[in-house]
XYZ file of C-alpha atoms in Angstrom:
596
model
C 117.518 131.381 48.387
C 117.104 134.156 45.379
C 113.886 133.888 43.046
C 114.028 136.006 40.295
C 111.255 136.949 37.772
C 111.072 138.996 34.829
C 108.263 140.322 34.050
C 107.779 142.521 30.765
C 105.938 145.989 31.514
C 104.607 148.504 29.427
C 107.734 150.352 27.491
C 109.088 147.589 27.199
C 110.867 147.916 30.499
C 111.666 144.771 32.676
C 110.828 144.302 36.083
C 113.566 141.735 38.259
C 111.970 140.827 41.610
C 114.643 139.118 44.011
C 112.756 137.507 46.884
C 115.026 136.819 49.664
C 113.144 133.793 51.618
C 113.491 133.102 55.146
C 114.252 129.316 55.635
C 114.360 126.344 53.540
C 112.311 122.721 54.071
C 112.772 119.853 52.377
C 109.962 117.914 51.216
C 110.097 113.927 51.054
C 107.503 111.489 50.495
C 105.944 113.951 48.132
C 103.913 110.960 46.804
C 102.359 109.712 50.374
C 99.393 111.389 51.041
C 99.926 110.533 55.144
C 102.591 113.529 54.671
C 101.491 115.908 52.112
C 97.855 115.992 52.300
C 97.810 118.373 55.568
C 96.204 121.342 55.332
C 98.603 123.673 55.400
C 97.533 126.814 53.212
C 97.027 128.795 56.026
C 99.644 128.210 58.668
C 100.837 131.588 58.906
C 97.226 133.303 59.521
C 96.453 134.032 63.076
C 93.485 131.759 64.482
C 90.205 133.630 64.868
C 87.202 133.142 67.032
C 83.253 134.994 67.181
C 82.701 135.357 70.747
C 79.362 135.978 69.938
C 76.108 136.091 67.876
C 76.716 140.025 67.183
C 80.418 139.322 66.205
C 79.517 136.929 63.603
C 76.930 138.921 62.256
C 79.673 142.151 62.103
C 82.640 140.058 61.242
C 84.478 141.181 64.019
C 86.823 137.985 65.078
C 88.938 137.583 67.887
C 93.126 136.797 68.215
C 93.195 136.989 71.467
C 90.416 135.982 74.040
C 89.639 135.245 77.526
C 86.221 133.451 79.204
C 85.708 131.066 81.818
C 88.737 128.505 83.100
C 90.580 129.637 79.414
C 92.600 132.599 78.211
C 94.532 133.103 74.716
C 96.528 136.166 75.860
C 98.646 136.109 73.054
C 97.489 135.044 69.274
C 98.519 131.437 67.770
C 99.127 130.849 64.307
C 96.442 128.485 63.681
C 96.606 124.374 62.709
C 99.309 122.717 61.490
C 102.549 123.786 61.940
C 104.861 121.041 61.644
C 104.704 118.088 59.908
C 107.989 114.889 60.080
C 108.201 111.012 58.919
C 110.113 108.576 59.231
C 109.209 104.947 58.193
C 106.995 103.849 60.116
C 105.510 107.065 61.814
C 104.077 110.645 60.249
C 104.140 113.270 63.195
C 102.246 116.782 63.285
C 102.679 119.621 65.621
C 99.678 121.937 65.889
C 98.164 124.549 67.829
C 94.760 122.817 67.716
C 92.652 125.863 66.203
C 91.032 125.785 62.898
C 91.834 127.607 59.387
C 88.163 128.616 59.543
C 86.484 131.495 62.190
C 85.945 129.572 64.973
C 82.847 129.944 66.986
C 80.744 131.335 68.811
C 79.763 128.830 71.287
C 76.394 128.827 73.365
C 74.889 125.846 75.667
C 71.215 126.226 74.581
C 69.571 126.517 71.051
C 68.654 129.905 71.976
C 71.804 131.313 72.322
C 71.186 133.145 75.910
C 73.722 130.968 77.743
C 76.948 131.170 77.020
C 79.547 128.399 76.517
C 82.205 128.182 79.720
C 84.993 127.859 77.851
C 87.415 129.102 74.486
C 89.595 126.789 72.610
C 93.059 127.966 73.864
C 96.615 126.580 71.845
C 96.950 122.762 72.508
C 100.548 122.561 71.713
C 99.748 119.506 69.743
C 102.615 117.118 68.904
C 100.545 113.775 67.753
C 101.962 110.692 66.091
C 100.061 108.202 63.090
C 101.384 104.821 61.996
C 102.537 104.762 58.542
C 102.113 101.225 57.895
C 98.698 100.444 59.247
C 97.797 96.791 60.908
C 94.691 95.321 61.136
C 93.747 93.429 64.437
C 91.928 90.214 64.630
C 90.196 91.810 68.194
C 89.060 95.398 67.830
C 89.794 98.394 70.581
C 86.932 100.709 71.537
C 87.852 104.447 71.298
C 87.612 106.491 74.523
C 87.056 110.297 75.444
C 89.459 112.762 73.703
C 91.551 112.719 70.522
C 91.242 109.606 68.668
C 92.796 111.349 65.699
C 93.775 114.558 64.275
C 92.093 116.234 61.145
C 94.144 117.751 58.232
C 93.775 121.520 59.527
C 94.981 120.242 63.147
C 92.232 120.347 65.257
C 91.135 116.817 67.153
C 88.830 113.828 65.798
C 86.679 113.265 68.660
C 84.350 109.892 68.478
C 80.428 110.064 69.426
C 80.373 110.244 72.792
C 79.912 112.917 74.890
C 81.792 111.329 78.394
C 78.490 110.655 80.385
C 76.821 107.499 80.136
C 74.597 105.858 82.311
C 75.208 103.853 85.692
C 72.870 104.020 89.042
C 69.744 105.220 87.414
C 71.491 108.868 86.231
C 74.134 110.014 83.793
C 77.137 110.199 85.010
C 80.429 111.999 83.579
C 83.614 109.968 83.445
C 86.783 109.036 81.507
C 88.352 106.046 80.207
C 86.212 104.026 77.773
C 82.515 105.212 79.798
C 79.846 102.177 80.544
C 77.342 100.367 78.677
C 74.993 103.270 77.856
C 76.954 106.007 76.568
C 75.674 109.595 75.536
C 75.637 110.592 71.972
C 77.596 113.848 71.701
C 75.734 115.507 68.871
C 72.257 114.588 70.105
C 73.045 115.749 73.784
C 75.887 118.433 73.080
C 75.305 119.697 69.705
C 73.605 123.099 70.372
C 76.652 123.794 71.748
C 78.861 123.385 68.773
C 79.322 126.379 66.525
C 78.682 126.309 62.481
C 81.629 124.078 62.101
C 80.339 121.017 64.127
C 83.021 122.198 66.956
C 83.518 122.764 70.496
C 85.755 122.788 72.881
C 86.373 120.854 76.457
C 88.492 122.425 79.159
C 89.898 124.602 75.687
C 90.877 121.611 73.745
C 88.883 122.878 70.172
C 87.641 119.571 68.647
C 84.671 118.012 66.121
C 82.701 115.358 66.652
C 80.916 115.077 63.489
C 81.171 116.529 59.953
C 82.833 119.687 59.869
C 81.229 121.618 56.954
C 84.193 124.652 57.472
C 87.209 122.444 56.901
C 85.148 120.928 53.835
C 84.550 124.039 52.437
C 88.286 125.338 52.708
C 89.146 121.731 51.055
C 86.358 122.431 48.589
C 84.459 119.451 49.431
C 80.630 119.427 48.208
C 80.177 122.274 50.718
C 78.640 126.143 50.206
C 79.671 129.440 52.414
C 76.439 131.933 53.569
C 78.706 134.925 54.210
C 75.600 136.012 55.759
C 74.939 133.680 58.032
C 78.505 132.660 58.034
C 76.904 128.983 57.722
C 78.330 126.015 55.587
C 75.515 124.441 54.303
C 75.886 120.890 51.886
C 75.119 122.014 48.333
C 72.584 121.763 46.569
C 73.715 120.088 43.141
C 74.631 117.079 42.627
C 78.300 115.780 43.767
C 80.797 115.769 40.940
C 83.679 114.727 42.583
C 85.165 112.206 45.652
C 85.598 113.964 49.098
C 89.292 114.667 50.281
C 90.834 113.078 53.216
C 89.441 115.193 56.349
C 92.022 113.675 58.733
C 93.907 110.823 59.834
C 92.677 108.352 62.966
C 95.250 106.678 65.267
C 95.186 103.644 63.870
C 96.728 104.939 60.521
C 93.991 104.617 58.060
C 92.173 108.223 56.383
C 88.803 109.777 57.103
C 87.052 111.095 54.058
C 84.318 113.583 53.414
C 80.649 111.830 52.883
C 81.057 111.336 48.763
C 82.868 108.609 47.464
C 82.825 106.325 44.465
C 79.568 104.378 43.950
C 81.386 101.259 43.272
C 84.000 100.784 46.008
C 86.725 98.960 43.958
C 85.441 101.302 40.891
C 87.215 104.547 40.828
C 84.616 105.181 37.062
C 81.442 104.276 38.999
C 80.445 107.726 39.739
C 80.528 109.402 42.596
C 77.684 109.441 45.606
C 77.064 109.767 49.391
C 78.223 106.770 51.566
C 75.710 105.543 53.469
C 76.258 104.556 57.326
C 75.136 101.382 58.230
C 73.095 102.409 61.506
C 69.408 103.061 62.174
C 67.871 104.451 65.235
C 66.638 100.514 66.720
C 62.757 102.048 66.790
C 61.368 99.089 64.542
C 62.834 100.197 60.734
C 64.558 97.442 59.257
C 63.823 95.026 61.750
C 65.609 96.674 64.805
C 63.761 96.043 68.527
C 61.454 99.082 68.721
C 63.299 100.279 72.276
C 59.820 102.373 73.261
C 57.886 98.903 73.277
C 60.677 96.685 74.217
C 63.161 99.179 76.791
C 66.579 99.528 76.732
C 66.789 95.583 78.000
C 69.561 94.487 75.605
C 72.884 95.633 73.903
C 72.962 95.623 70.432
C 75.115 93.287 69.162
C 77.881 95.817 67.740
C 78.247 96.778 71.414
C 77.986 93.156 72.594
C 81.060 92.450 70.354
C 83.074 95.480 70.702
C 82.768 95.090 74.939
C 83.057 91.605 75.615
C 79.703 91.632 77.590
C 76.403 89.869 77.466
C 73.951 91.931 75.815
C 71.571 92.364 78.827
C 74.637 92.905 81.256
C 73.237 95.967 82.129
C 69.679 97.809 81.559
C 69.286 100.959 80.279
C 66.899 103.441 81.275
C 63.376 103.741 80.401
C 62.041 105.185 77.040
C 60.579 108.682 78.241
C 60.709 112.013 77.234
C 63.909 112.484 79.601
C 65.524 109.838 77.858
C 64.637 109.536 74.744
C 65.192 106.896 71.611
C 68.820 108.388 70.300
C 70.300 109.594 73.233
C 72.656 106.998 73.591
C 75.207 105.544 71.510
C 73.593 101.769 71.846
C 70.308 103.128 70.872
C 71.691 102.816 67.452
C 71.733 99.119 65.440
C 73.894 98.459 63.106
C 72.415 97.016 59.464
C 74.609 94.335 59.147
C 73.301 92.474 62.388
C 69.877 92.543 60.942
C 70.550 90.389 58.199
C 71.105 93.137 55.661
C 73.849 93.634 53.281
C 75.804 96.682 52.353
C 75.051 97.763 48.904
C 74.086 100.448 46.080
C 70.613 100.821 47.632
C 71.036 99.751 51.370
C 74.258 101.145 52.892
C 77.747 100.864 51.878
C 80.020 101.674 55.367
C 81.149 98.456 57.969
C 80.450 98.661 61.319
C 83.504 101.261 62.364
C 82.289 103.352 59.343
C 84.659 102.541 56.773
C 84.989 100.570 53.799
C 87.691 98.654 51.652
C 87.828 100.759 48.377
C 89.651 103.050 46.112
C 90.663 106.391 46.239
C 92.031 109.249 44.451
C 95.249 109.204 46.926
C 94.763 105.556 47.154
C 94.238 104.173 43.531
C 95.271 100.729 44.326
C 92.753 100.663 47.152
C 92.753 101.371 50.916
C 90.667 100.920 54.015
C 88.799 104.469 54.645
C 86.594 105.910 57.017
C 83.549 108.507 55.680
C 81.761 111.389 57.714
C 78.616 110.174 57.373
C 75.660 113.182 56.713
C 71.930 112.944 55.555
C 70.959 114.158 52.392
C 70.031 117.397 53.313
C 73.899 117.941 55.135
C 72.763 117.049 58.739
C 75.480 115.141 60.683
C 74.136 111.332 61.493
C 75.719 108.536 63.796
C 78.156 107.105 63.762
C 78.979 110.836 62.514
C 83.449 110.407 61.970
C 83.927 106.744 63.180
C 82.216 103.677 65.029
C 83.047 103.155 68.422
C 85.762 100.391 67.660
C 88.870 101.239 65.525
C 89.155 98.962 62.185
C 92.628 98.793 62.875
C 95.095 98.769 65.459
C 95.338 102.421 67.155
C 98.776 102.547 67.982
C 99.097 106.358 67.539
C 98.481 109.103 70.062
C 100.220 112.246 71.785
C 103.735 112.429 71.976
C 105.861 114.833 74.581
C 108.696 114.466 71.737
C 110.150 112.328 68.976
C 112.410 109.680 69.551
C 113.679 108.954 66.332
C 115.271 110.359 63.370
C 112.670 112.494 60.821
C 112.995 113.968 57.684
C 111.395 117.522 57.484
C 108.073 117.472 55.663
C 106.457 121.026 56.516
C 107.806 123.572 58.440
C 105.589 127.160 59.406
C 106.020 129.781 61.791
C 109.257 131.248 62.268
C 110.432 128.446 59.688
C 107.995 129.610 56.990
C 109.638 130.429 53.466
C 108.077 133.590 51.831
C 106.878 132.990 48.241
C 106.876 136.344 45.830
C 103.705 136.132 43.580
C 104.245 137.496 39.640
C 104.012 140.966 39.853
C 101.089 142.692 38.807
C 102.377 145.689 36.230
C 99.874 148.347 35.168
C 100.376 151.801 34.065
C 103.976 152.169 34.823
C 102.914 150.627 39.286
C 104.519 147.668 40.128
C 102.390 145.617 42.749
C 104.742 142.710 44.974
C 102.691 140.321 46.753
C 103.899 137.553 48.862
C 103.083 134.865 51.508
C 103.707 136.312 55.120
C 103.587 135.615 58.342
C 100.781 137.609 60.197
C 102.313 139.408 62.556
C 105.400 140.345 60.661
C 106.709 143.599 59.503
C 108.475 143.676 55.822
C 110.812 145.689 53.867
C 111.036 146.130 50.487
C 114.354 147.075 48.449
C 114.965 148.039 45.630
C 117.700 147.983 43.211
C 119.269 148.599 39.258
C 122.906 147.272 39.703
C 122.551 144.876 42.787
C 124.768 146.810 44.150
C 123.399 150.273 45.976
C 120.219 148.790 47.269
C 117.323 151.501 48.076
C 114.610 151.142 51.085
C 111.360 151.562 49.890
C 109.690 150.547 52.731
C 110.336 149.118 55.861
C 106.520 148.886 57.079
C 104.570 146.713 55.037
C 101.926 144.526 57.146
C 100.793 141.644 56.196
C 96.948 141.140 55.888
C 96.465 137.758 57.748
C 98.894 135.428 55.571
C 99.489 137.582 52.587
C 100.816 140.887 52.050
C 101.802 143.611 49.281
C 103.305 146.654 48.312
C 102.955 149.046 45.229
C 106.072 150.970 43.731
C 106.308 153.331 40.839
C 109.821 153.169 39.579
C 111.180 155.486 37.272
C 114.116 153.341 36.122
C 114.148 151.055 33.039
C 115.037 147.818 34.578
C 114.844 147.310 38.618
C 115.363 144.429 41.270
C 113.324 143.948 43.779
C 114.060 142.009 47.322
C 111.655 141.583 50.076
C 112.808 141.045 54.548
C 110.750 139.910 56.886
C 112.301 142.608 59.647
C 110.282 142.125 62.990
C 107.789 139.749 64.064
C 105.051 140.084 67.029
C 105.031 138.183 69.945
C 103.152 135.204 69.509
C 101.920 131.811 71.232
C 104.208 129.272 69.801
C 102.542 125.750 69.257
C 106.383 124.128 70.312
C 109.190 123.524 68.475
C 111.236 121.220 67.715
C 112.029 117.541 64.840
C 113.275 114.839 65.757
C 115.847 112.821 67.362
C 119.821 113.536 66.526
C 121.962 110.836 66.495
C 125.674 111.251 67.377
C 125.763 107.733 65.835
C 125.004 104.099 64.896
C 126.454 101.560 67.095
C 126.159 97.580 65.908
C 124.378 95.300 68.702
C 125.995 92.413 69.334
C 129.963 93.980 69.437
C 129.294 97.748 69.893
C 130.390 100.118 72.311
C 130.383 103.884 73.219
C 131.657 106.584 75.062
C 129.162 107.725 78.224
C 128.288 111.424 77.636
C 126.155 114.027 79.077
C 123.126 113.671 76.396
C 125.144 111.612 74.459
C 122.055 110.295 71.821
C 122.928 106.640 69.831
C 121.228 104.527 67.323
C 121.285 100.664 68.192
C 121.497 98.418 64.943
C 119.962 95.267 67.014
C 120.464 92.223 64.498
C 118.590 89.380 65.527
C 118.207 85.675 65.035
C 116.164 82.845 64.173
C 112.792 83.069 64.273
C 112.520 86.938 64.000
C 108.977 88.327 63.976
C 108.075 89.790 60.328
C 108.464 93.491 59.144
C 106.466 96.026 61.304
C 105.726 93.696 64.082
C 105.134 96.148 67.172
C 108.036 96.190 69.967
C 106.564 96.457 73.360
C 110.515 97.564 74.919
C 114.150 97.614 74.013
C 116.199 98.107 76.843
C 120.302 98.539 77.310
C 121.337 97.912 81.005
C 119.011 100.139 83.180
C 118.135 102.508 80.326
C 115.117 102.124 78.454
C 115.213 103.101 74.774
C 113.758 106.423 74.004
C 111.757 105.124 70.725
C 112.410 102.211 68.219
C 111.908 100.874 65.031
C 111.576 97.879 62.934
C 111.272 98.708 59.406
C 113.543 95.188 58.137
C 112.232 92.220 58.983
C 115.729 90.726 61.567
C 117.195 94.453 62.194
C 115.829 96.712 65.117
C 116.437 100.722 65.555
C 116.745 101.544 68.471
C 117.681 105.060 70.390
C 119.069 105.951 73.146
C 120.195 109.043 75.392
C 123.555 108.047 77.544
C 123.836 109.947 80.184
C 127.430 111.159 82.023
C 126.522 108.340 84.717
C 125.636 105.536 83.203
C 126.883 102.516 84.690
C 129.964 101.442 81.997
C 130.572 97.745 81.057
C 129.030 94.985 79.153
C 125.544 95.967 78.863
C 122.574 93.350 78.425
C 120.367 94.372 75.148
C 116.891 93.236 75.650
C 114.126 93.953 72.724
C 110.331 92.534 73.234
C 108.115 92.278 70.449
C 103.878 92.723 71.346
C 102.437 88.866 71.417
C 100.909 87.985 68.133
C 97.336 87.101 67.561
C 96.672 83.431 68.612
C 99.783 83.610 70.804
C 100.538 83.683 74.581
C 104.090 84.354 74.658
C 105.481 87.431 73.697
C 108.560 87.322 71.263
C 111.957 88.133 73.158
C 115.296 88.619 72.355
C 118.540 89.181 75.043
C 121.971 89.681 74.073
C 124.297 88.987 77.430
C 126.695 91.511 77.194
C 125.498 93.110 73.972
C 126.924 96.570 74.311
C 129.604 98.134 76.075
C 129.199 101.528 77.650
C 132.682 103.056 78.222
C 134.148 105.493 80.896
């Protein structure tokens, strides 16, 4: 791909830059903010930590890094990297590691013990439903990734994975117990300026992170001091931008959104959460008079338990009001409604409400802050998903994807308009940190000249100065080497060698021979979108599937050199729908021939 430019210089010579670009990715679904509103500005900058207080003080960050069970021997480009769709899913590839200088990390508030562990690359590859369903019976979120924000790094929920059991706090997985610590009350003095830490190296926020806001230029200042993000001041002007996206498919905002929710001219404010610490205010049971002898009723709901199933510990100064998750009430079950001067987010932290991505309106979780900036709970999201949270990670996609965003080694160099002053030309140009590039010059396009064949990027940009002497010049630009480097994966999506018609099709078995199924079925056929639990072709299960047209199933399939060969049964089950015991199943007897 050739760019040219022309630029008029003093003289009146002319200046004709020729950047030769590296790769080319197509962008689709320009209009669907689930693809395009990734934060991608920086995906060919290096990630960065402070490994300590000193460090941030100096400026002096980290590529590479090593401390406690976690090493980053070589750098990783930081965030997102990749970014495919297809109808039904949006999927992102990312190293995990913020945009933003990461860290430093200490266990106590007075930064004398230092935190175990470094983030380290995650090799991300994490999938997010496109079309978004919402679930008569919500699902409790668990320990880890429950979504991924826009600059790649993991949405965790409140809790910190200890809760209590057996008169002590106890660490454990899965969806915890009854009593369940609050991460930013019981972990946060060990989460550096950005709201972040990191687990075993898997970097991750579990409440508002002021860095990413900033970068998005959300209602968010930079100390470069301090290297703090504090909340501004003034007053907001403007509605936050979507932070991230949470498995069940719907958008987390920053904390400002419009005052009316189905009024995109109401003015902007700060959404209010809908919990209070239950010490008396608003009618809540004061838990230091009363003890920890009942659930509230969000919890109640959300578990499927009685709410004195299980007691929690007494009030005292080793466990005090806050420390848990269920410490917290929500508004709504005290006989208060959401409103202008009460609260305005649901019980998972979200609302129904317009947007600027969403004009038309959309259901939308807020980071919810104090006035003053402070994180407060239910911090990103509630404990239950308002929808149905059928994304997660992915070891690779099973489908066909068009190419959204492609960085890295993929990355497309983009020449700047040259800067012309006193007879200098300055180039500048997106690069990939790490890379070496040579500049060429020419007046014929034919005898090209080698100005220089060392020019290093600084972090993602880079430049070079010439003084030419000619009247009229080209100019091209190489990336020629490029440092080893910690790759996040590679790799889109699913190749077809075909699509084969189910019932009546048939194939030829191959080693890694990849098909598409067209499944039409009959009669009662669930509606558009309806999740499949399975489609399966003989012994072989299908490697993902689809079902964008309401009668008409996508399904794929790797044949391998010995499969068995004959009539094939095709078998597709859909989930059971709400209200339903029986889940929806269709069998074709002989639907698909595999041949020799």
């Amino acid at each position: 791909m050739k760019i040219q430019i022309h630029t008029p210089r003093k003289n009146n010579f002319t200046i004709v830059l020729a950047c030769m670009c590296l790769a080319f990715a197509v962008t689709v679904h320009a209009v669907d903010p689930r693809t395009n509103s990734w934060f991608t500005t920086y995906a060919g900058k290096y990630a960065r930590i402070y490994t300590s207080d000193v460090n941030k003080t100096n400026g002096n960050a980290a590529t590479t890094w090593s401390t406690g069970n976690t090493s980053q021997v070589l750098p990783v480009y930081c965030g997102i990297q990749e970014v495919y769709s297809s109808s039904n899913w949006v999927y992102i590839r990312s190293s995990g590691l913020g945009s933003h200088v990461m860290g430093p990390w200490y266990l106590n508030a007075q930064h004398t013990q230092a935190f175990p562990n470094y983030p380290t690359n995650e090799h991300v590859l994490y999938e997010i439903p496109r079309n978004p369903a919402v679930p008569a019976s919500k699902t409790r979120n668990s320990g880890g990734a429950i979504g991924y924000f826009v600059d790649g790094v993991a949405m965790f929920n409140s809790w910190d994975a200890y809760y209590y059991t057996n008169g002590a706090d106890t660490q454990g997985g899965g969806n915890g117990g009854y009593w369940n610590r609050d991460a930013y009350v019981n972990e946060g003095a060990s989460f550096d300026p950005n709201n972040a830490h990191q687990a075993g190296g898997q970097h991750h926020y579990h409440a508002n992170p002021p860095a990413l806001r900033y970068l998005l230029g959300d209602h968010v200042d930079f100390n470069s001091v301090t290297k703090a993000y504090p909340e501004s001041t003034n007053a907001p002007t403007k509605h936050s931008p979507i932070l991230g996206w949470v498995a069940d498919g719907y958008p987390i905002y920053g904390p400002y959104g419009c005052s009316i929710s189905n009024d995109a001219s109401s003015g902007v404010r700060r959404m209010i959460s809908g919990y209070v610490l239950r010490n008396g205010q608003f009618g809540s049971q004061n838990l230091t008079n009363v003890g920890r002898a009942a659930l509230p009723q969000w919890a109640v709901r959300l578990y499927g338990v009685a709410s004195n199933v299980m007691a929690g510990p007494a009030v005292n100064t080793s466990f005090p009001v806050g420390r848990y998750m269920e410490d917290n009430d929500y508004l709504g079950d005290l006989g208060i409604k959401p409103g202008t001067n009460t609260f305005d987010l649901d019980e998972y932290n979200g609302r129904w409400c317009v947007t600027p991505e969403f004009p038309n309106g959309t259901y939308a979780y807020f980071v919810s802050i104090s006035s003053n900036g402070a994180p407060t709970f239910p911090y990103n999201i509630g404990r239950g998903y308002y929808g149905n949270p059928t994304g997660g990670a992915i070891g690779f996609i099973a489908e066909p994807v068009a190419t959204n965003f492609l960085a890295g080694t993929n990355s497309v160099s983009v020449l700047n308009s040259p800067a012309v002053k006193n007879g200098a030309v300055t180039l500048t140009w997106s690069a990939l940190e790490g890379g070496t590039y040579m500049v060429q010059s020419t007046t014929n396009l034919t005898a090209w000249v080698t100005n220089s064949t060392s020019v290093n990027p600084v972090q993602n940009s880079a430049a070079y100065t010439n003084n030419p002497t000619d009247n009229y010049r080209f100019y091209r630009v190489a990336r020629t080497t490029l440092a080893s480097f910690d790759s996040p994966g590679t790799g889109g999506g699913f190749t077809s060698g075909g699509t084969y018609p189910v019932p009546g099709g048939s194939v030829s078995r191959g080693t890694g021979t990849n098909i598409t199924l067209s499944i039409t079925l009959s009669g009662m056929t669930p509606p558009a979108g309806a999740p499949i639990t399975s489609v399966t072709l003989g012994s072989l299960t299908a490697l993902g599937s689809t079902y964008a047209t309401q009668g008409t199933v996508l399904a794929y399939f790797s044949i391998p050199s010995n499969a068995t060969t004959g009539a094939q049964n095709v078998v597709v089950t859909f989930g059971i729908p709400p209200g339903q015991t029986m889940a929806p199943t269709f069998t074709f007897t002989g639907g698909f021939t595999i041949n020799p």
